[in-house]
Amino acid sequence: MKGDASATDIINRPDTAISTPRTSSTTFWREAKESGRLAQTIIVTDVGQHQMSEAQYFRHDTPRSLITSGGLGTMGFALPAAIGAKFACPEKDVWVIAGDGGFQMTACELSTIQQEHIAINIAVINNGFLGMVRQWQEIFYDKNYECTPILSPDFVALAAAHGIAGAHVRQRAEVIPTVTRARTSGHPFLINFHVEKEDGVYPMIAPAPPSTRWSAAPPPTPSSNSPRPSSIELVHLHRHSGLSEVEGQNLRISLLLLPVLLLFVFAVI
Ligand SMILES: Cc1ncc(C[n+]2csc(CCOP(=O)(O)OP(=O)(O)O)c2C)c(N)n1
Ligand SMILES: [Mg+2]
């Protein structure tokens, strides 16, 4: 499964049995384009790997056609934001693209959708993980999958419990027909995309070293032979001396002014 996702030429690669977040995003875009609805499509994403896949593989040519909670975004954003988008632009096709984790944070809004007859389409990109965090655990924590595997309800059954139609998609070949079915239904529709579990989104930025480290002993004082401390080490020294960056700066200025002050005092005496 993992190897299957390593191919990056997803437009030309042969159709395989399993769908991935990337292939879903591309086929979403392709369906909208081929049906002539691309300029009339608004995508609203949640936060996570699916959000990155959408950003990379759904090509937005129309301004304001992507609503996303952005960096430091909040899981659960997509569904309520899509309701707002549909109210603002009732003539447009509004799609939610959410992860299985984030969707569960505001899934109660399915009631609002049904109550107010809001015909938005929902794509849950279901990888069985808090995928964005899982990817970090895979790469930086030796696959120690702590708290990231998640159990979800059957999202199609959940939608049905609200009176909303839905469908499962397990194979790439099913993506386009199901997306078309949802788009043309005229009612809210939920698609549960069962995608590859351990797909990754790249490029990603590795975590930087922390600017402060807790330590029992103060760091060694730099000698005249030792190289000039870096700005990060300077932050350490200030922190260990109990002074903030600004206080340290003020102290340095005061020490420079002290000899001038002493000279002035002696001159007066
Ligand atoms: C309310 C909230 N909690 C935690 C996070 C941190 N966070 C960012 S992405 C992510 C995982 C999202 O998982 P899922 O919704 O399944 O999307 P996937 O990454 O699997 O596509 C988490 C926990 C967040 N952004 N918002
Ligand atoms: Mg997920």
CSV table of C-alpha atoms and ligand atoms in Angstrom, one decimal:
chain,number,residue,atom,x,y,z
A,1,MET,CA,0.0,0.0,0.0
A,2,LYS,CA,2.7,2.4,0.9
A,3,GLY,CA,4.6,1.8,-2.3
A,4,ASP,CA,1.5,2.5,-4.3
A,5,ALA,CA,1.4,6.1,-3.0
A,6,SER,CA,5.0,6.8,-3.8
A,7,ALA,CA,4.3,7.5,-7.4
A,8,THR,CA,3.9,11.2,-7.9
A,9,ASP,CA,2.7,11.3,-11.5
A,10,ILE,CA,-0.8,10.8,-10.4
A,11,ILE,CA,-2.5,12.1,-13.5
A,12,ASN,CA,-0.9,9.6,-15.8
A,13,ARG,CA,-0.4,6.7,-13.5
A,14,PRO,CA,-2.6,3.7,-14.1
A,15,ASP,CA,-5.8,3.2,-12.1
A,16,THR,CA,-5.1,1.1,-9.1
A,17,ALA,CA,-7.4,-0.6,-6.7
A,18,ILE,CA,-7.0,1.8,-3.8
A,19,SER,CA,-7.8,5.5,-3.7
A,20,THR,CA,-5.5,8.0,-2.0
A,21,PRO,CA,-6.1,11.5,-0.8
A,22,ARG,CA,-4.1,12.8,-3.7
A,23,THR,CA,-5.9,10.8,-6.3
A,24,SER,CA,-9.2,11.9,-4.8
A,25,SER,CA,-8.3,15.6,-5.1
A,26,THR,CA,-7.1,15.2,-8.6
A,27,THR,CA,-10.2,13.3,-9.7
A,28,PHE,CA,-12.4,15.9,-7.9
A,29,TRP,CA,-10.8,18.6,-10.0
A,30,ARG,CA,-11.0,16.5,-13.2
A,31,GLU,CA,-14.7,15.8,-12.6
A,32,ALA,CA,-15.5,19.5,-12.0
A,33,LYS,CA,-13.5,20.5,-15.1
A,34,GLU,CA,-15.0,17.9,-17.4
A,35,SER,CA,-18.5,18.7,-16.3
A,36,GLY,CA,-17.9,22.4,-17.0
A,37,ARG,CA,-18.5,23.3,-13.3
A,38,LEU,CA,-14.9,24.1,-12.3
A,39,ALA,CA,-15.5,27.9,-12.1
A,40,GLN,CA,-18.7,27.2,-10.2
A,41,THR,CA,-17.1,25.0,-7.6
A,42,ILE,CA,-16.1,26.1,-4.1
A,43,ILE,CA,-14.0,23.7,-2.0
A,44,VAL,CA,-13.9,24.1,1.7
A,45,THR,CA,-11.2,22.0,3.5
A,46,ASP,CA,-10.5,21.1,7.1
A,47,VAL,CA,-7.0,20.7,8.5
A,48,GLY,CA,-4.6,17.8,7.8
A,49,GLN,CA,-3.1,15.7,5.1
A,50,HIS,CA,-6.3,16.0,2.9
A,51,GLN,CA,-6.0,19.8,3.1
A,52,MET,CA,-2.4,19.6,1.8
A,53,SER,CA,-3.4,17.1,-1.0
A,54,GLU,CA,-6.2,19.4,-2.0
A,55,ALA,CA,-3.9,22.4,-2.1
A,56,GLN,CA,-1.4,20.5,-4.3
A,57,TYR,CA,-3.7,18.5,-6.6
A,58,PHE,CA,-6.9,20.5,-7.0
A,59,ARG,CA,-6.0,23.4,-9.4
A,60,HIS,CA,-7.9,26.5,-8.5
A,61,ASP,CA,-8.1,29.0,-11.4
A,62,THR,CA,-11.1,31.0,-10.0
A,63,PRO,CA,-10.5,33.5,-7.2
A,64,ARG,CA,-12.2,32.7,-3.9
A,65,SER,CA,-12.9,29.1,-4.9
A,66,LEU,CA,-10.9,27.6,-1.9
A,67,ILE,CA,-11.9,28.2,1.7
A,68,THR,CA,-9.5,26.7,4.1
A,69,SER,CA,-8.6,27.3,7.7
A,70,GLY,CA,-4.9,27.6,6.7
A,71,GLY,CA,-1.8,27.1,8.8
A,72,LEU,CA,-2.5,26.6,12.5
A,73,GLY,CA,-6.1,25.8,11.4
A,74,THR,CA,-8.8,24.3,13.4
A,75,MET,CA,-10.1,20.8,12.9
A,76,GLY,CA,-13.9,20.9,12.4
A,77,PHE,CA,-13.7,24.1,10.4
A,78,ALA,CA,-14.9,22.7,7.0
A,79,LEU,CA,-18.5,21.6,7.6
A,80,PRO,CA,-19.8,24.8,9.2
A,81,ALA,CA,-17.7,27.0,6.9
A,82,ALA,CA,-19.2,25.2,3.9
A,83,ILE,CA,-22.7,26.0,5.2
A,84,GLY,CA,-21.7,29.6,5.2
A,85,ALA,CA,-20.3,29.4,1.7
A,86,LYS,CA,-23.5,27.8,0.3
A,87,PHE,CA,-25.6,30.5,1.9
A,88,ALA,CA,-23.4,33.2,0.4
A,89,CYS,CA,-23.2,31.5,-3.1
A,90,PRO,CA,-26.3,29.2,-3.5
A,91,GLU,CA,-25.7,28.9,-7.2
A,92,LYS,CA,-22.3,27.2,-6.7
A,93,ASP,CA,-21.3,23.6,-6.0
A,94,VAL,CA,-19.9,23.6,-2.5
A,95,TRP,CA,-17.7,20.7,-1.5
A,96,VAL,CA,-16.4,19.9,2.0
A,97,ILE,CA,-13.2,18.0,2.0
A,98,ALA,CA,-12.5,16.8,5.6
A,99,GLY,CA,-10.5,14.2,7.3
A,100,ASP,CA,-12.1,11.4,9.4
A,101,GLY,CA,-10.7,13.1,12.5
A,102,GLY,CA,-11.8,16.7,11.8
A,103,PHE,CA,-15.1,15.8,10.4
A,104,GLN,CA,-16.1,14.2,13.7
A,105,MET,CA,-15.5,17.5,15.5
A,106,THR,CA,-18.5,19.2,13.9
A,107,ALA,CA,-20.4,16.3,12.4
A,108,CYS,CA,-23.4,17.5,14.5
A,109,GLU,CA,-23.9,20.2,11.7
A,110,LEU,CA,-25.3,17.4,9.6
A,111,SER,CA,-28.5,18.2,11.4
A,112,THR,CA,-28.3,21.9,10.4
A,113,ILE,CA,-27.8,20.9,6.8
A,114,GLN,CA,-30.8,18.6,6.7
A,115,GLN,CA,-33.0,21.0,8.7
A,116,GLU,CA,-32.2,24.0,6.4
A,117,HIS,CA,-32.0,22.0,3.2
A,118,ILE,CA,-28.4,23.0,2.4
A,119,ALA,CA,-27.3,21.1,-0.6
A,120,ILE,CA,-23.6,20.8,0.0
A,121,ASN,CA,-21.5,17.8,-0.8
A,122,ILE,CA,-19.2,16.2,1.7
A,123,ALA,CA,-16.1,14.2,1.0
A,124,VAL,CA,-14.6,12.5,4.1
A,125,ILE,CA,-11.1,11.4,3.3
A,126,ASN,CA,-11.0,8.5,5.6
A,127,ASN,CA,-7.5,7.1,6.3
A,128,GLY,CA,-8.2,5.8,9.8
A,129,PHE,CA,-5.6,8.2,11.3
A,130,LEU,CA,-5.1,11.7,12.5
A,131,GLY,CA,-2.9,11.5,9.4
A,132,MET,CA,-0.9,14.7,9.7
A,133,VAL,CA,0.3,13.8,13.1
A,134,ARG,CA,0.8,10.2,12.1
A,135,GLN,CA,3.2,11.3,9.4
A,136,TRP,CA,5.3,13.1,12.0
A,137,GLN,CA,5.3,10.0,14.2
A,138,GLU,CA,6.3,7.9,11.2
A,139,ILE,CA,9.2,10.1,10.2
A,140,PHE,CA,10.5,11.6,13.5
A,141,TYR,CA,9.3,9.1,16.2
A,142,ASP,CA,10.1,5.8,14.6
A,143,LYS,CA,6.5,4.9,13.7
A,144,ASN,CA,5.4,5.2,17.3
A,145,TYR,CA,1.7,5.7,16.5
A,146,GLU,CA,0.5,7.2,19.8
A,147,CYS,CA,-3.1,8.4,19.8
A,148,THR,CA,-3.2,8.8,16.0
A,149,PRO,CA,-5.1,5.6,14.9
A,150,ILE,CA,-8.7,6.6,15.2
A,151,LEU,CA,-12.0,4.7,15.1
A,152,SER,CA,-14.8,6.4,13.2
A,153,PRO,CA,-18.4,5.6,12.8
A,154,ASP,CA,-19.7,4.5,9.5
A,155,PHE,CA,-20.0,8.0,8.0
A,156,VAL,CA,-22.6,6.9,5.4
A,157,ALA,CA,-24.8,5.4,8.1
A,158,LEU,CA,-24.3,8.6,10.1
A,159,ALA,CA,-25.5,10.7,7.2
A,160,ALA,CA,-28.4,8.3,6.6
A,161,ALA,CA,-29.4,8.7,10.3
A,162,HIS,CA,-29.8,12.4,9.5
A,163,GLY,CA,-31.7,11.7,6.3
A,164,ILE,CA,-28.8,12.5,4.1
A,165,ALA,CA,-27.8,10.3,1.2
A,166,GLY,CA,-24.2,8.9,0.9
A,167,ALA,CA,-21.9,6.4,-0.6
A,168,HIS,CA,-18.7,4.5,0.1
A,169,VAL,CA,-15.8,4.8,-2.3
A,170,ARG,CA,-13.0,2.2,-2.1
A,171,GLN,CA,-11.5,2.2,-5.6
A,172,ARG,CA,-10.2,4.9,-7.8
A,173,ALA,CA,-12.6,3.9,-10.6
A,174,GLU,CA,-15.5,4.7,-8.3
A,175,VAL,CA,-14.4,8.3,-7.6
A,176,ILE,CA,-15.7,10.2,-10.6
A,177,PRO,CA,-19.1,8.5,-11.0
A,178,THR,CA,-19.8,9.0,-7.3
A,179,VAL,CA,-18.7,12.6,-7.3
A,180,THR,CA,-20.9,13.2,-10.3
A,181,ARG,CA,-23.8,11.5,-8.5
A,182,ALA,CA,-23.3,13.7,-5.5
A,183,ARG,CA,-23.0,16.9,-7.5
A,184,THR,CA,-26.1,16.3,-9.6
A,185,SER,CA,-28.3,15.0,-6.8
A,186,GLY,CA,-29.5,18.5,-5.8
A,187,HIS,CA,-29.4,17.4,-2.1
A,188,PRO,CA,-26.7,17.1,0.5
A,189,PHE,CA,-24.6,14.1,-0.2
A,190,LEU,CA,-21.7,12.5,1.8
A,191,ILE,CA,-19.0,10.3,0.3
A,192,ASN,CA,-16.8,8.2,2.5
A,193,PHE,CA,-13.5,7.8,0.7
A,194,HIS,CA,-11.7,4.8,2.2
A,195,VAL,CA,-8.1,5.8,1.2
A,196,GLU,CA,-4.7,4.5,1.8
A,197,LYS,CA,-3.9,4.6,5.5
A,198,GLU,CA,-0.2,5.5,5.5
A,199,ASP,CA,0.0,8.0,2.6
A,200,GLY,CA,2.2,11.0,3.2
A,201,VAL,CA,2.2,14.6,2.0
A,202,TYR,CA,5.4,16.3,0.8
A,203,PRO,CA,7.3,18.4,1.0
A,204,MET,CA,7.2,18.9,4.7
A,205,ILE,CA,9.4,21.0,7.0
A,206,ALA,CA,11.3,19.1,9.7
A,207,PRO,CA,10.9,20.5,13.2
A,208,ALA,CA,13.6,23.1,14.1
A,209,PRO,CA,15.6,22.6,17.3
A,210,PRO,CA,14.0,24.2,20.3
A,211,SER,CA,15.0,27.7,21.1
A,212,THR,CA,15.2,26.9,24.8
A,213,ARG,CA,16.1,23.7,26.5
A,214,TRP,CA,15.4,22.8,30.1
A,215,SER,CA,18.6,21.9,31.9
A,216,ALA,CA,19.5,21.4,35.6
A,217,ALA,CA,22.9,23.1,35.2
A,218,PRO,CA,23.6,26.4,33.5
A,219,PRO,CA,25.4,26.1,30.2
A,220,PRO,CA,29.2,26.6,30.2
A,221,THR,CA,30.2,30.3,30.0
A,222,PRO,CA,31.8,30.9,26.6
A,223,SER,CA,35.6,31.5,26.9
A,224,SER,CA,37.5,33.9,24.8
A,225,ASN,CA,38.8,31.0,22.6
A,226,SER,CA,35.4,29.5,22.0
A,227,PRO,CA,33.5,30.6,18.9
A,228,ARG,CA,31.0,33.5,19.2
A,229,PRO,CA,27.7,32.1,20.5
A,230,SER,CA,24.9,31.8,18.1
A,231,SER,CA,21.6,33.7,18.5
A,232,ILE,CA,20.0,30.6,19.9
A,233,GLU,CA,22.8,30.2,22.5
A,234,LEU,CA,22.4,33.9,23.3
A,235,VAL,CA,18.7,33.3,24.1
A,236,HIS,CA,19.9,30.4,26.4
A,237,LEU,CA,22.3,32.7,28.2
A,238,HIS,CA,19.7,35.3,28.7
A,239,ARG,CA,17.2,32.7,29.9
A,240,HIS,CA,19.7,31.2,32.3
A,241,SER,CA,20.7,34.6,33.7
A,242,GLY,CA,17.0,35.2,34.4
A,243,LEU,CA,16.9,38.2,32.0
A,244,SER,CA,14.7,38.5,29.0
A,245,GLU,CA,16.2,39.5,25.6
A,246,VAL,CA,15.1,43.2,26.1
A,247,GLU,CA,16.4,43.3,29.7
A,248,GLY,CA,19.7,41.9,28.5
A,249,GLN,CA,19.9,44.6,25.9
A,250,ASN,CA,19.1,47.3,28.4
A,251,LEU,CA,21.8,46.0,30.8
A,252,ARG,CA,24.4,46.1,28.1
A,253,ILE,CA,23.6,49.8,27.3
A,254,SER,CA,23.7,50.7,31.0
A,255,LEU,CA,27.1,49.1,31.4
A,256,LEU,CA,28.4,51.1,28.4
A,257,LEU,CA,27.1,54.3,29.8
A,258,LEU,CA,28.5,53.7,33.3
A,259,PRO,CA,32.2,54.9,32.6
A,260,VAL,CA,30.8,58.1,31.0
A,261,LEU,CA,28.7,58.8,34.0
A,262,LEU,CA,31.7,58.2,36.4
A,263,LEU,CA,33.9,60.6,34.3
A,264,PHE,CA,31.2,63.2,34.6
A,265,VAL,CA,30.9,62.8,38.4
A,266,PHE,CA,34.7,63.0,38.8
A,267,ALA,CA,34.8,66.1,36.6
A,268,VAL,CA,32.2,67.9,38.7
A,269,ILE,CA,34.0,67.0,42.0
B,1,LIG,C1,-8.9,21.4,17.1
B,1,LIG,C2,-7.6,20.9,16.6
B,1,LIG,N1,-7.0,19.9,17.3
B,1,LIG,C3,-5.8,19.5,16.9
B,1,LIG,C4,-5.2,20.0,15.7
B,1,LIG,C5,-3.8,19.5,15.3
B,1,LIG,N2,-4.0,18.7,14.0
B,1,LIG,C6,-3.7,19.2,12.8
B,1,LIG,S1,-4.0,18.2,11.6
B,1,LIG,C7,-4.5,16.9,12.7
B,1,LIG,C8,-4.9,15.6,12.2
B,1,LIG,C9,-6.2,15.7,11.4
B,1,LIG,O1,-6.6,14.4,11.1
B,1,LIG,P1,-7.8,14.1,10.1
B,1,LIG,O2,-8.9,15.1,10.3
B,1,LIG,O3,-8.2,12.7,10.1
B,1,LIG,O4,-7.1,14.6,8.7
B,1,LIG,P2,-5.9,13.8,7.9
B,1,LIG,O5,-4.6,14.5,8.4
B,1,LIG,O6,-5.9,12.4,8.3
B,1,LIG,O7,-6.2,14.1,6.5
B,1,LIG,C10,-4.4,17.4,14.0
B,1,LIG,C11,-4.6,16.6,15.2
B,1,LIG,C12,-5.9,21.0,15.1
B,1,LIG,N3,-5.4,21.6,14.0
B,1,LIG,N4,-7.1,21.4,15.5
B,2,MG,MG,-7.5,11.1,8.8
